[in-house]
Backbone as CSV, one residue per row, in Angstrom:
resi,resn,N_x,N_y,N_z,CA_x,CA_y,CA_z,C_x,C_y,C_z
1,LEU,64.752,120.998,126.885,63.993,120.932,128.111,64.701,120.075,129.152
2,TYR,65.159,118.916,128.724,65.792,118.009,129.677,67.003,118.660,130.336
3,LEU,67.833,119.328,129.532,69.002,119.999,130.106,68.586,121.118,131.050
4,GLY,67.403,121.663,130.850,66.856,122.676,131.748,66.175,122.078,132.963
5,GLY,66.165,120.759,133.067,65.611,120.092,134.238,64.155,119.677,134.111
6,VAL,63.624,119.630,132.884,62.198,119.329,132.706,62.004,118.093,131.824
7,LEU,61.152,117.190,132.277,60.633,116.101,131.446,59.216,116.502,131.069
8,HIS,58.909,116.620,129.797,57.599,117.096,129.349,56.516,116.032,129.538
9,ARG,56.751,114.830,129.080,55.907,113.645,129.249,54.583,113.673,128.490
10,ASP,54.394,114.646,127.590,53.204,114.644,126.724,53.501,115.395,125.430
11,ILE,54.580,115.019,124.762,54.931,115.676,123.502,54.035,115.107,122.413
12,ASN,53.305,115.999,121.745,52.410,115.576,120.671,52.283,116.686,119.641
13,ASN,51.559,116.421,118.574,51.463,117.383,117.474,50.802,118.698,117.881
14,GLY,50.009,118.712,118.906,49.358,119.941,119.349,50.164,120.753,120.339
15,ASN,51.238,120.170,120.867,52.046,120.859,121.875,53.327,121.465,121.325
16,ILE,53.640,121.212,120.067,54.820,121.799,119.438,54.343,122.974,118.597
17,LEU,54.689,124.161,119.018,54.206,125.372,118.359,55.356,126.098,117.683
18,ARG,55.168,126.443,116.416,56.188,127.152,115.637,55.793,128.611,115.534
19,LEU,56.749,129.491,115.794,56.511,130.927,115.686,56.647,131.365,114.234
20,ARG,55.862,132.357,113.827,55.978,132.881,112.459,57.346,133.516,112.236
21,GLU,57.797,134.268,113.211,59.105,134.923,113.159,59.882,134.551,114.415
22,PRO,61.181,134.294,114.295,61.968,133.985,115.492,62.005,135.180,116.442
23,ILE,62.086,134.893,117.728,62.242,135.949,118.727,63.549,135.715,119.467
24,GLU,64.151,136.799,119.916,65.394,136.679,120.677,65.089,136.084,122.044
25,ARG,65.999,135.294,122.533,65.832,134.719,123.860,67.102,134.944,124.657
26,PRO,66.970,135.045,125.958,68.160,135.254,126.781,69.066,134.029,126.743
27,HIS,70.345,134.276,126.866,71.319,133.189,126.909,71.078,132.376,128.175
28,SER,71.097,131.079,128.040,70.943,130.224,129.213,72.030,129.164,129.200
29,ARG,72.151,128.506,130.325,73.170,127.476,130.445,72.957,126.377,129.408
30,SER,71.707,126.025,129.150,71.434,124.959,128.191,71.658,125.400,126.748
31,ALA,71.877,126.706,126.536,72.086,127.206,125.176,73.544,127.109,124.750
32,SER,74.414,126.647,125.628,75.817,126.521,125.253,76.160,125.038,125.109
33,LEU,75.963,124.538,123.907,76.228,123.136,123.616,77.295,123.053,122.541
34,PRO,78.566,123.020,122.930,79.648,123.067,121.955,79.604,121.936,120.934
35,GLU,79.032,120.789,121.296,78.998,119.673,120.351,78.090,119.943,119.153
36,LEU,77.244,120.984,119.215,76.392,121.326,118.077,77.134,122.120,117.017
37,GLY,78.270,122.682,117.362,79.051,123.447,116.394,78.700,124.922,116.400
38,ASP,79.486,125.694,115.661,79.319,127.143,115.641,78.195,127.608,114.726
39,ASP,77.725,126.755,113.837,76.723,127.187,112.868,75.290,127.142,113.400
40,VAL,75.102,126.764,114.661,73.768,126.701,115.251,73.508,127.967,116.049
41,ASN,72.414,128.662,115.718,72.050,129.891,116.415,71.096,129.553,117.553
42,LEU,71.601,129.629,118.783,70.772,129.334,119.944,70.283,130.598,120.640
43,SER,70.491,131.764,120.017,70.059,133.009,120.650,68.654,133.412,120.217
44,SER,68.068,132.666,119.279,66.699,132.984,118.879,65.811,131.758,119.050
45,CYS,64.557,132.027,119.282,63.568,130.974,119.498,62.651,130.918,118.288
46,ARG,62.498,129.750,117.699,61.641,129.576,116.521,60.353,128.827,116.856
47,GLY,60.268,128.306,118.051,59.083,127.577,118.470,59.209,127.190,119.930
48,PHE,58.183,126.554,120.448,58.236,126.138,121.845,57.253,124.997,122.089
49,LEU,57.420,124.364,123.237,56.512,123.303,123.661,55.500,123.887,124.629
50,ALA,54.240,123.594,124.398,53.172,124.071,125.268,52.658,122.919,126.130
51,ASP,51.713,123.227,126.988,50.990,122.243,127.792,51.928,121.441,128.693
52,LEU,52.284,122.038,129.785,53.185,121.387,130.734,52.423,120.692,131.865
53,ASP,51.173,120.303,131.611,50.353,119.665,132.647,50.979,118.392,133.209
54,HIS,51.657,117.627,132.372,52.250,116.362,132.811,53.752,116.483,133.080
55,ALA,54.303,117.665,132.884,55.753,117.859,133.028,56.173,117.804,134.492
56,ILE,57.411,117.380,134.694,57.997,117.416,136.034,59.379,118.043,135.943
57,GLU,59.785,118.679,137.025,61.156,119.173,137.139,61.963,118.046,137.776
58,TRP,62.647,117.285,136.941,63.286,116.062,137.413,64.425,116.305,138.396
59,ARG,65.007,117.481,138.399,66.071,117.754,139.377,65.489,117.990,140.766
60,LYS,64.283,118.530,140.835,63.646,118.818,142.124,62.814,117.640,142.614
61,VAL,62.115,116.999,141.693,61.269,115.855,142.035,61.693,114.693,141.148
62,PRO,62.560,113.828,141.650,63.016,112.714,140.814,61.828,111.880,140.336
63,PRO,61.804,111.539,139.043,60.690,110.740,138.529,60.665,109.360,139.168
64,THR,59.471,108.849,139.361,59.310,107.507,139.907,58.471,106.681,138.941
65,ALA,58.669,105.382,138.994,57.873,104.488,138.151,56.420,104.563,138.593
66,SER,55.523,104.591,137.614,54.108,104.747,137.920,53.257,103.965,136.930
67,ARG,52.106,103.520,137.405,51.128,102.891,136.510,50.266,103.954,135.838
68,ASP,50.311,105.184,136.364,49.555,106.281,135.760,50.134,106.587,134.392
69,ARG,49.260,106.715,133.426,49.701,106.978,132.058,49.624,108.467,131.777
70,SER,50.674,108.989,131.184,50.643,110.381,130.731,51.104,110.397,129.283
71,GLY,50.500,111.262,128.508,50.869,111.355,127.109,49.670,111.159,126.200
72,THR,49.896,111.377,124.924,48.868,111.232,123.894,49.201,109.979,123.098
73,LEU,48.298,109.016,123.092,48.584,107.657,122.625,49.365,107.545,121.316
74,PRO,49.010,108.240,120.233,49.779,108.037,118.997,51.249,108.460,119.099
75,PHE,51.604,109.210,120.136,52.954,109.763,120.229,53.758,109.212,121.414
76,ILE,53.192,108.292,122.162,53.884,107.709,123.316,54.922,106.706,122.816
77,SER,56.054,106.642,123.499,57.114,105.716,123.082,56.624,104.270,123.152
78,LEU,57.157,103.451,122.266,56.780,102.033,122.248,57.152,101.341,123.550
79,ARG,58.247,101.760,124.151,58.669,101.168,125.426,57.582,101.359,126.480
80,LEU,57.058,102.590,126.593,56.017,102.854,127.586,54.726,102.104,127.255
81,VAL,54.350,102.081,125.991,53.130,101.365,125.585,53.241,99.890,125.964
82,ASN,54.383,99.277,125.689,54.570,97.855,126.005,54.536,97.591,127.506
83,ILE,55.109,98.477,128.293,55.099,98.299,129.752,53.686,98.471,130.294
84,TRP,53.006,99.526,129.852,51.644,99.779,130.341,50.662,98.716,129.862
85,ALA,50.931,98.088,128.721,50.034,97.053,128.189,49.929,95.859,129.131
86,VAL,50.972,95.604,129.900,50.951,94.501,130.866,50.753,95.023,132.287
87,ASN,50.277,96.272,132.383,49.924,96.900,133.658,51.070,96.923,134.667
88,ARG,52.267,97.223,134.170,53.426,97.374,135.052,53.747,98.852,135.194
89,PRO,54.349,99.256,136.304,54.750,100.657,136.446,55.914,100.974,135.511
90,ALA,55.923,102.194,135.001,56.971,102.609,134.065,57.558,103.937,134.503
91,LEU,58.840,104.085,134.280,59.539,105.337,134.537,59.677,106.075,133.212
92,HIS,59.038,107.235,133.098,59.119,108.042,131.875,60.482,108.733,131.852
93,THR,61.215,108.605,130.755,62.569,109.153,130.653,62.668,110.166,129.520
94,ALA,63.809,110.833,129.446,64.066,111.770,128.348,64.058,111.035,127.007
95,ALA,64.480,109.777,126.990,64.446,108.995,125.747,63.007,108.813,125.263
96,ASP,62.066,108.684,126.188,60.654,108.577,125.798,60.166,109.885,125.181
97,ASP,60.586,111.025,125.749,60.242,112.326,125.157,60.831,112.452,123.754
98,LEU,62.079,112.013,123.578,62.704,112.079,122.251,61.960,111.204,121.244
99,GLU,61.554,110.011,121.669,60.801,109.152,120.755,59.463,109.794,120.397
100,SER,58.857,110.500,121.342,57.604,111.200,121.043,57.813,112.235,119.942
101,PHE,58.948,112.948,119.967,59.262,113.887,118.880,59.324,113.149,117.541
102,MET,59.934,111.963,117.548,60.029,111.182,116.321,58.641,110.813,115.808
103,TRP,57.721,110.420,116.702,56.362,110.068,116.286,55.609,111.293,115.768
104,VAL,55.888,112.471,116.331,55.283,113.702,115.804,55.782,113.946,114.383
105,LEU,57.063,113.719,114.142,57.622,113.885,112.798,56.961,112.916,111.817
106,VAL,56.832,111.657,112.208,56.175,110.662,111.353,54.731,111.092,111.079
107,TRP,54.013,111.491,112.113,52.622,111.938,111.955,52.548,113.115,110.982
108,SER,53.477,114.063,111.133,53.485,115.250,110.272,53.735,114.876,108.817
109,LEU,54.657,113.957,108.577,54.949,113.530,107.205,53.755,112.823,106.569
110,VAL,53.051,112.035,107.336,51.881,111.320,106.820,50.741,112.291,106.503
111,HIS,50.655,113.378,107.267,49.536,114.317,107.112,49.863,115.538,106.257
112,ILE,50.944,115.496,105.492,51.281,116.633,104.616,50.358,116.624,103.420
């Protein structure tokens, strides 16, 4: 998403959807990542992120620091939680989205 110009800002267990069967997807600029190696198939889609209510297109609208909170509490990055806890404005970054994925993984492992 980030390479496609989008910050999701609300990655949680309900927004990551897995497809039963992969579907073909058109080649895109973000699908050519040579550092991933040749063994990664980027021509099929196995899942997607839903609920773009809090998402921004960061290339068109640069993100700004805000006191407004976006996200689902159990999956928000610790950095954002700590900043918002003292009522300071925070800039949501791609690293915060990545940490949210990690919290979804932890949540999933606990709930197996």
